[in-house]
């Protein structure tokens, strides 16, 4: 597993950079990208719209100038509404992916609302539309040489075990395995990766305090408030069996990225080192796992 150390990537959300309005204090891209390189990350996801330049060539140059490869990025888009065609928005995003040499499109089934604290319930027609769009967008991405995946995510239309099963049985798209969002949504990430290893095409590694996750599931605290209180932990400091997940993927021949994500909300500019401390701890834990293999 030692080669996986060259497949460790970052994401701006670990520095508190998020698309949700009012999420918290936001770092500038220069600081985030410089700290990614300083801790030894090989690549990064793009982050929310506006974090990197919109122009595809400028986006590519911004990453190349600091020596980071482009993984791709998280693209939340409404997939369940029969009156809305997500293809133009995704096609526009893919232009930036191709220009930067990114290979992975991480789709999220957006609700159409801001934030991730509630979501509507889909009927049969909504599910049929969503699943059809997944396969359509996967083909659209493939035509540009990009692999499309669906990201089960709290507060989206694909969140819990039943939703994930709908996707696995009703479409052919690959999964972004997000260990944290799966657990918070009530899915055992270890069981999912063992049973459906062949559907995992991309990986977001998070560790989670299971007590906070249970409170989110029970509805006693909102997702955003739980993040604010530190629900996400550095790898190895939470309750997810990261070693089993990574070992299962590697033994099965997974050769994709491991994107480190500790979703963070910053109330103000940190006066200490800030979130990079947790990123360093996660890298160290993942390198330790690699060394065991």
Short mmCIF file of C-alpha atoms in Angstrom, two decimals:
data_model
loop_
_atom_site.label_atom_id
_atom_site.label_comp_id
_atom_site.label_asym_id
_atom_site.label_seq_id
_atom_site.Cartn_x
_atom_site.Cartn_y
_atom_site.Cartn_z
CA UNK A 1 0.00 0.00 0.00
CA UNK A 2 3.00 2.29 0.09
CA UNK A 3 2.16 3.88 -3.27
CA UNK A 4 -1.03 5.34 -1.81
CA UNK A 5 1.02 8.11 -0.20
CA UNK A 6 1.29 9.56 -3.70
CA UNK A 7 -2.52 9.56 -4.00
CA UNK A 8 -3.33 11.72 -0.98
CA UNK A 9 -5.17 14.87 -1.98
CA UNK A 10 -6.77 17.77 -0.18
CA UNK A 11 -9.98 19.77 -0.32
CA UNK A 12 -10.58 23.42 0.58
CA UNK A 13 -13.38 22.45 2.99
CA UNK A 14 -10.67 21.26 5.41
CA UNK A 15 -9.68 24.93 5.61
CA UNK A 16 -13.30 26.01 6.14
CA UNK A 17 -13.91 27.00 2.50
CA UNK A 18 -17.48 26.02 1.63
CA UNK A 19 -20.25 26.91 -0.82
CA UNK A 20 -22.90 27.28 1.91
CA UNK A 21 -23.82 30.95 2.54
CA UNK A 22 -22.79 32.09 6.02
CA UNK A 23 -20.70 28.96 6.62
CA UNK A 24 -17.91 30.85 8.36
CA UNK A 25 -14.75 32.85 7.87
CA UNK A 26 -13.09 31.94 4.56
CA UNK A 27 -9.39 31.60 3.78
CA UNK A 28 -8.04 33.01 0.53
CA UNK A 29 -6.95 30.47 -2.12
CA UNK A 30 -3.29 31.48 -1.97
CA UNK A 31 -3.03 30.52 1.70
CA UNK A 32 -4.94 27.26 1.29
CA UNK A 33 -2.95 26.10 -1.74
CA UNK A 34 0.39 27.04 -0.15
CA UNK A 35 -0.45 25.10 3.01
CA UNK A 36 -1.55 22.09 0.94
CA UNK A 37 1.88 21.98 -0.66
CA UNK A 38 3.65 22.61 2.65
CA UNK A 39 2.09 19.49 4.21
CA UNK A 40 2.90 17.37 1.16
CA UNK A 41 -0.44 16.93 -0.55
CA UNK A 42 -0.13 15.92 -4.19
CA UNK A 43 -3.38 17.35 -5.52
CA UNK A 44 -6.61 19.07 -4.60
CA UNK A 45 -10.26 19.21 -5.45
CA UNK A 46 -11.36 22.59 -6.80
CA UNK A 47 -13.54 23.79 -3.95
CA UNK A 48 -16.71 25.88 -4.38
CA UNK A 49 -17.44 28.16 -7.32
CA UNK A 50 -15.38 31.32 -7.02
CA UNK A 51 -12.61 29.83 -4.93
CA UNK A 52 -10.41 29.24 -7.97
CA UNK A 53 -10.67 31.34 -11.15
CA UNK A 54 -13.73 30.62 -13.29
CA UNK A 55 -11.71 30.70 -16.51
CA UNK A 56 -10.59 27.11 -17.20
CA UNK A 57 -7.07 28.09 -18.29
CA UNK A 58 -6.59 30.34 -15.26
CA UNK A 59 -7.89 27.60 -12.97
CA UNK A 60 -5.32 25.19 -14.38
CA UNK A 61 -2.50 27.73 -14.12
CA UNK A 62 -3.33 28.59 -10.50
CA UNK A 63 -2.84 24.97 -9.47
CA UNK A 64 0.16 24.34 -11.71
CA UNK A 65 1.95 27.40 -10.33
CA UNK A 66 1.99 25.87 -6.84
CA UNK A 67 2.73 22.35 -8.01
CA UNK A 68 -0.65 20.80 -7.27
CA UNK A 69 -2.47 18.41 -9.57
CA UNK A 70 -6.20 18.77 -10.14
CA UNK A 71 -8.39 15.96 -8.83
CA UNK A 72 -11.71 17.41 -9.93
CA UNK A 73 -14.42 18.67 -7.72
CA UNK A 74 -17.74 18.62 -5.93
CA UNK A 75 -20.61 19.75 -8.15
CA UNK A 76 -23.99 19.96 -6.39
CA UNK A 77 -26.78 19.96 -8.94
CA UNK A 78 -30.55 19.33 -8.85
CA UNK A 79 -31.15 15.88 -10.33
CA UNK A 80 -34.70 15.03 -9.26
CA UNK A 81 -36.76 17.79 -10.91
CA UNK A 82 -38.26 16.68 -14.27
CA UNK A 83 -38.51 20.33 -15.37
CA UNK A 84 -34.79 21.00 -14.92
CA UNK A 85 -32.00 19.72 -17.15
CA UNK A 86 -28.69 19.62 -15.22
CA UNK A 87 -26.64 18.90 -18.34
CA UNK A 88 -25.71 22.52 -19.25
CA UNK A 89 -24.43 23.29 -15.74
CA UNK A 90 -22.40 20.09 -15.62
CA UNK A 91 -21.05 20.62 -19.13
CA UNK A 92 -19.83 24.08 -18.10
CA UNK A 93 -18.09 22.62 -15.05
CA UNK A 94 -16.46 19.95 -17.18
CA UNK A 95 -14.71 22.61 -19.28
CA UNK A 96 -12.69 23.59 -16.22
CA UNK A 97 -12.02 19.96 -15.37
CA UNK A 98 -10.62 19.19 -18.81
CA UNK A 99 -8.48 22.34 -18.94
CA UNK A 100 -6.91 21.53 -15.58
CA UNK A 101 -6.39 17.84 -16.34
CA UNK A 102 -8.88 16.78 -13.66
CA UNK A 103 -10.37 13.32 -14.00
CA UNK A 104 -13.15 13.03 -11.40
CA UNK A 105 -16.56 14.70 -11.26
CA UNK A 106 -18.14 14.42 -7.81
CA UNK A 107 -21.87 14.95 -8.22
CA UNK A 108 -24.18 15.66 -5.31
CA UNK A 109 -27.96 15.39 -5.66
CA UNK A 110 -28.76 18.90 -4.47
CA UNK A 111 -32.15 19.67 -2.94
CA UNK A 112 -32.38 23.11 -4.52
CA UNK A 113 -32.19 24.71 -1.07
CA UNK A 114 -29.26 26.38 0.67
CA UNK A 115 -27.38 24.33 3.25
CA UNK A 116 -27.58 20.71 4.35
CA UNK A 117 -29.90 20.81 7.35
CA UNK A 118 -33.09 19.49 5.72
CA UNK A 119 -34.33 17.94 2.50
CA UNK A 120 -37.59 17.01 0.73
CA UNK A 121 -38.80 13.43 0.30
CA UNK A 122 -38.67 12.00 -3.21
CA UNK A 123 -41.59 10.21 -4.82
CA UNK A 124 -41.27 7.52 -7.48
CA UNK A 125 -41.19 10.06 -10.30
CA UNK A 126 -38.46 12.03 -8.56
CA UNK A 127 -36.34 8.94 -8.13
CA UNK A 128 -36.81 7.94 -11.76
CA UNK A 129 -35.67 11.39 -12.88
CA UNK A 130 -32.68 11.39 -10.53
CA UNK A 131 -31.45 7.96 -11.60
CA UNK A 132 -31.88 8.78 -15.28
CA UNK A 133 -29.89 11.97 -14.84
CA UNK A 134 -27.07 10.11 -13.11
CA UNK A 135 -26.56 7.80 -16.07
CA UNK A 136 -26.96 10.68 -18.55
CA UNK A 137 -24.38 12.83 -16.75
CA UNK A 138 -21.98 9.91 -16.44
CA UNK A 139 -22.05 9.56 -20.22
CA UNK A 140 -21.64 13.32 -20.67
CA UNK A 141 -18.56 13.31 -18.43
CA UNK A 142 -17.09 10.23 -20.10
CA UNK A 143 -17.26 11.98 -23.46
CA UNK A 144 -14.84 14.54 -22.00
CA UNK A 145 -12.58 11.88 -20.49
CA UNK A 146 -13.87 12.54 -16.97
CA UNK A 147 -15.22 9.93 -14.55
CA UNK A 148 -18.52 10.92 -12.94
CA UNK A 149 -19.44 9.70 -9.46
CA UNK A 150 -22.32 10.32 -7.06
CA UNK A 151 -21.53 11.51 -3.55
CA UNK A 152 -23.98 10.38 -0.84
CA UNK A 153 -24.12 13.51 1.31
CA UNK A 154 -26.09 14.63 4.34
CA UNK A 155 -28.87 17.03 3.37
CA UNK A 156 -29.02 15.95 -0.29
CA UNK A 157 -31.39 13.61 -2.09
CA UNK A 158 -28.90 10.74 -1.69
CA UNK A 159 -28.17 10.56 2.02
CA UNK A 160 -29.22 7.37 3.83
CA UNK A 161 -29.01 3.61 3.33
CA UNK A 162 -32.23 3.41 1.30
CA UNK A 163 -31.06 6.23 -0.97
CA UNK A 164 -27.70 4.56 -1.57
CA UNK A 165 -29.44 1.27 -2.38
CA UNK A 166 -31.66 3.11 -4.89
CA UNK A 167 -28.54 4.40 -6.63
CA UNK A 168 -26.67 1.11 -6.58
CA UNK A 169 -29.60 -0.85 -8.00
CA UNK A 170 -31.06 1.80 -10.31
CA UNK A 171 -28.02 3.29 -12.04
CA UNK A 172 -24.55 2.31 -13.18
CA UNK A 173 -22.69 5.37 -11.88
CA UNK A 174 -19.76 4.87 -9.52
CA UNK A 175 -19.69 6.09 -5.93
CA UNK A 176 -17.65 8.69 -4.16
CA UNK A 177 -17.14 6.89 -0.87
CA UNK A 178 -17.34 9.62 1.76
CA UNK A 179 -16.74 7.85 5.04
CA UNK A 180 -18.10 10.67 7.18
CA UNK A 181 -21.28 11.51 5.31
CA UNK A 182 -22.14 7.82 5.04
CA UNK A 183 -21.87 7.29 8.79
CA UNK A 184 -23.84 10.44 9.58
CA UNK A 185 -26.50 9.34 7.09
CA UNK A 186 -26.86 6.00 8.85
CA UNK A 187 -24.76 3.88 6.49
CA UNK A 188 -21.91 1.70 7.79
CA UNK A 189 -19.02 2.80 5.54
CA UNK A 190 -17.01 -0.35 6.28
CA UNK A 191 -19.87 -2.64 5.28
CA UNK A 192 -20.57 -0.61 2.16
CA UNK A 193 -16.99 -0.73 0.92
CA UNK A 194 -16.70 -4.46 1.64
CA UNK A 195 -19.95 -5.28 -0.17
CA UNK A 196 -19.66 -2.83 -3.04
CA UNK A 197 -15.93 -2.34 -3.53
CA UNK A 198 -16.34 -2.43 -7.30
CA UNK A 199 -18.63 0.64 -7.27
CA UNK A 200 -16.15 2.86 -5.39
CA UNK A 201 -14.45 5.16 -7.89
CA UNK A 202 -13.38 8.03 -5.63
CA UNK A 203 -12.79 8.40 -1.90
CA UNK A 204 -13.27 11.18 0.62
CA UNK A 205 -11.69 10.20 3.92
CA UNK A 206 -13.21 11.72 7.04
CA UNK A 207 -13.28 10.62 10.64
CA UNK A 208 -16.29 11.36 12.80
CA UNK A 209 -17.28 11.59 16.44
CA UNK A 210 -20.10 9.00 16.46
CA UNK A 211 -21.90 10.68 19.36
CA UNK A 212 -22.39 13.85 17.34
CA UNK A 213 -23.36 11.79 14.27
CA UNK A 214 -26.06 10.02 16.30
CA UNK A 215 -27.44 13.37 17.44
CA UNK A 216 -27.67 14.56 13.83
CA UNK A 217 -29.46 11.33 12.86
CA UNK A 218 -31.89 11.76 15.77
CA UNK A 219 -32.63 15.34 14.76
CA UNK A 220 -31.54 16.78 18.11
CA UNK A 221 -28.89 18.94 16.45
CA UNK A 222 -28.52 20.24 12.92
CA UNK A 223 -25.75 19.05 10.65
CA UNK A 224 -24.22 22.53 10.52
CA UNK A 225 -24.21 22.93 14.30
CA UNK A 226 -22.60 19.51 14.71
CA UNK A 227 -19.83 20.51 12.29
CA UNK A 228 -19.39 23.74 14.24
CA UNK A 229 -18.99 21.70 17.45
CA UNK A 230 -16.25 19.50 15.97
CA UNK A 231 -18.11 16.43 14.71
CA UNK A 232 -15.38 15.83 12.14
CA UNK A 233 -12.09 14.65 13.59
CA UNK A 234 -8.62 14.05 12.12
CA UNK A 235 -8.18 10.55 10.75
CA UNK A 236 -7.58 8.15 13.61
CA UNK A 237 -9.15 10.44 16.21
CA UNK A 238 -12.78 9.50 15.53
CA UNK A 239 -14.92 6.37 15.41
CA UNK A 240 -14.54 5.22 11.78
CA UNK A 241 -12.33 2.24 10.96
CA UNK A 242 -10.26 4.02 8.33
CA UNK A 243 -7.62 1.27 8.22
CA UNK A 244 -10.14 -1.43 7.22
CA UNK A 245 -11.69 0.80 4.56
CA UNK A 246 -8.35 1.73 3.00
CA UNK A 247 -7.02 -1.83 3.24
CA UNK A 248 -10.13 -3.24 1.55
CA UNK A 249 -9.88 -0.77 -1.31
CA UNK A 250 -6.17 -1.27 -1.84
CA UNK A 251 -6.43 -5.07 -1.85
CA UNK A 252 -9.17 -4.78 -4.47
CA UNK A 253 -6.88 -2.75 -6.73
CA UNK A 254 -8.31 0.71 -6.11
CA UNK A 255 -5.90 3.22 -7.66
CA UNK A 256 -7.84 6.44 -7.17
CA UNK A 257 -7.37 9.44 -4.91
CA UNK A 258 -7.82 9.59 -1.16
CA UNK A 259 -9.11 13.10 -0.55
CA UNK A 260 -8.67 14.25 3.04
CA UNK A 261 -11.67 16.18 4.30
CA UNK A 262 -12.37 17.46 7.77
CA UNK A 263 -15.33 19.77 7.19
CA UNK A 264 -14.54 22.84 9.27
CA UNK A 265 -16.38 25.99 10.26
CA UNK A 266 -14.18 28.91 11.28
CA UNK A 267 -15.95 31.66 13.28
CA UNK A 268 -13.04 34.03 12.60
CA UNK A 269 -9.50 34.05 11.26
CA UNK A 270 -7.42 31.65 13.37
CA UNK A 271 -4.68 33.21 15.51
CA UNK A 272 -2.76 29.92 15.67
CA UNK A 273 -1.78 27.55 12.84
CA UNK A 274 -5.43 26.84 12.15
CA UNK A 275 -6.96 23.81 10.37
CA UNK A 276 -3.68 22.70 8.80
CA UNK A 277 -2.84 21.03 12.12
CA UNK A 278 -5.67 18.52 11.64
CA UNK A 279 -4.69 17.96 8.01
CA UNK A 280 -1.15 17.08 9.10
CA UNK A 281 -2.52 14.61 11.65
CA UNK A 282 -4.68 12.94 9.01
CA UNK A 283 -1.79 12.62 6.59
CA UNK A 284 0.35 11.04 9.30
CA UNK A 285 -2.39 8.51 10.11
CA UNK A 286 -2.89 7.56 6.47
CA UNK A 287 0.85 7.15 5.95
CA UNK A 288 0.96 4.91 9.01
CA UNK A 289 -1.78 2.74 7.51
CA UNK A 290 0.14 2.58 4.23
CA UNK A 291 3.26 1.50 6.09
CA UNK A 292 1.44 -1.46 7.66
CA UNK A 293 0.62 -2.83 4.21
#
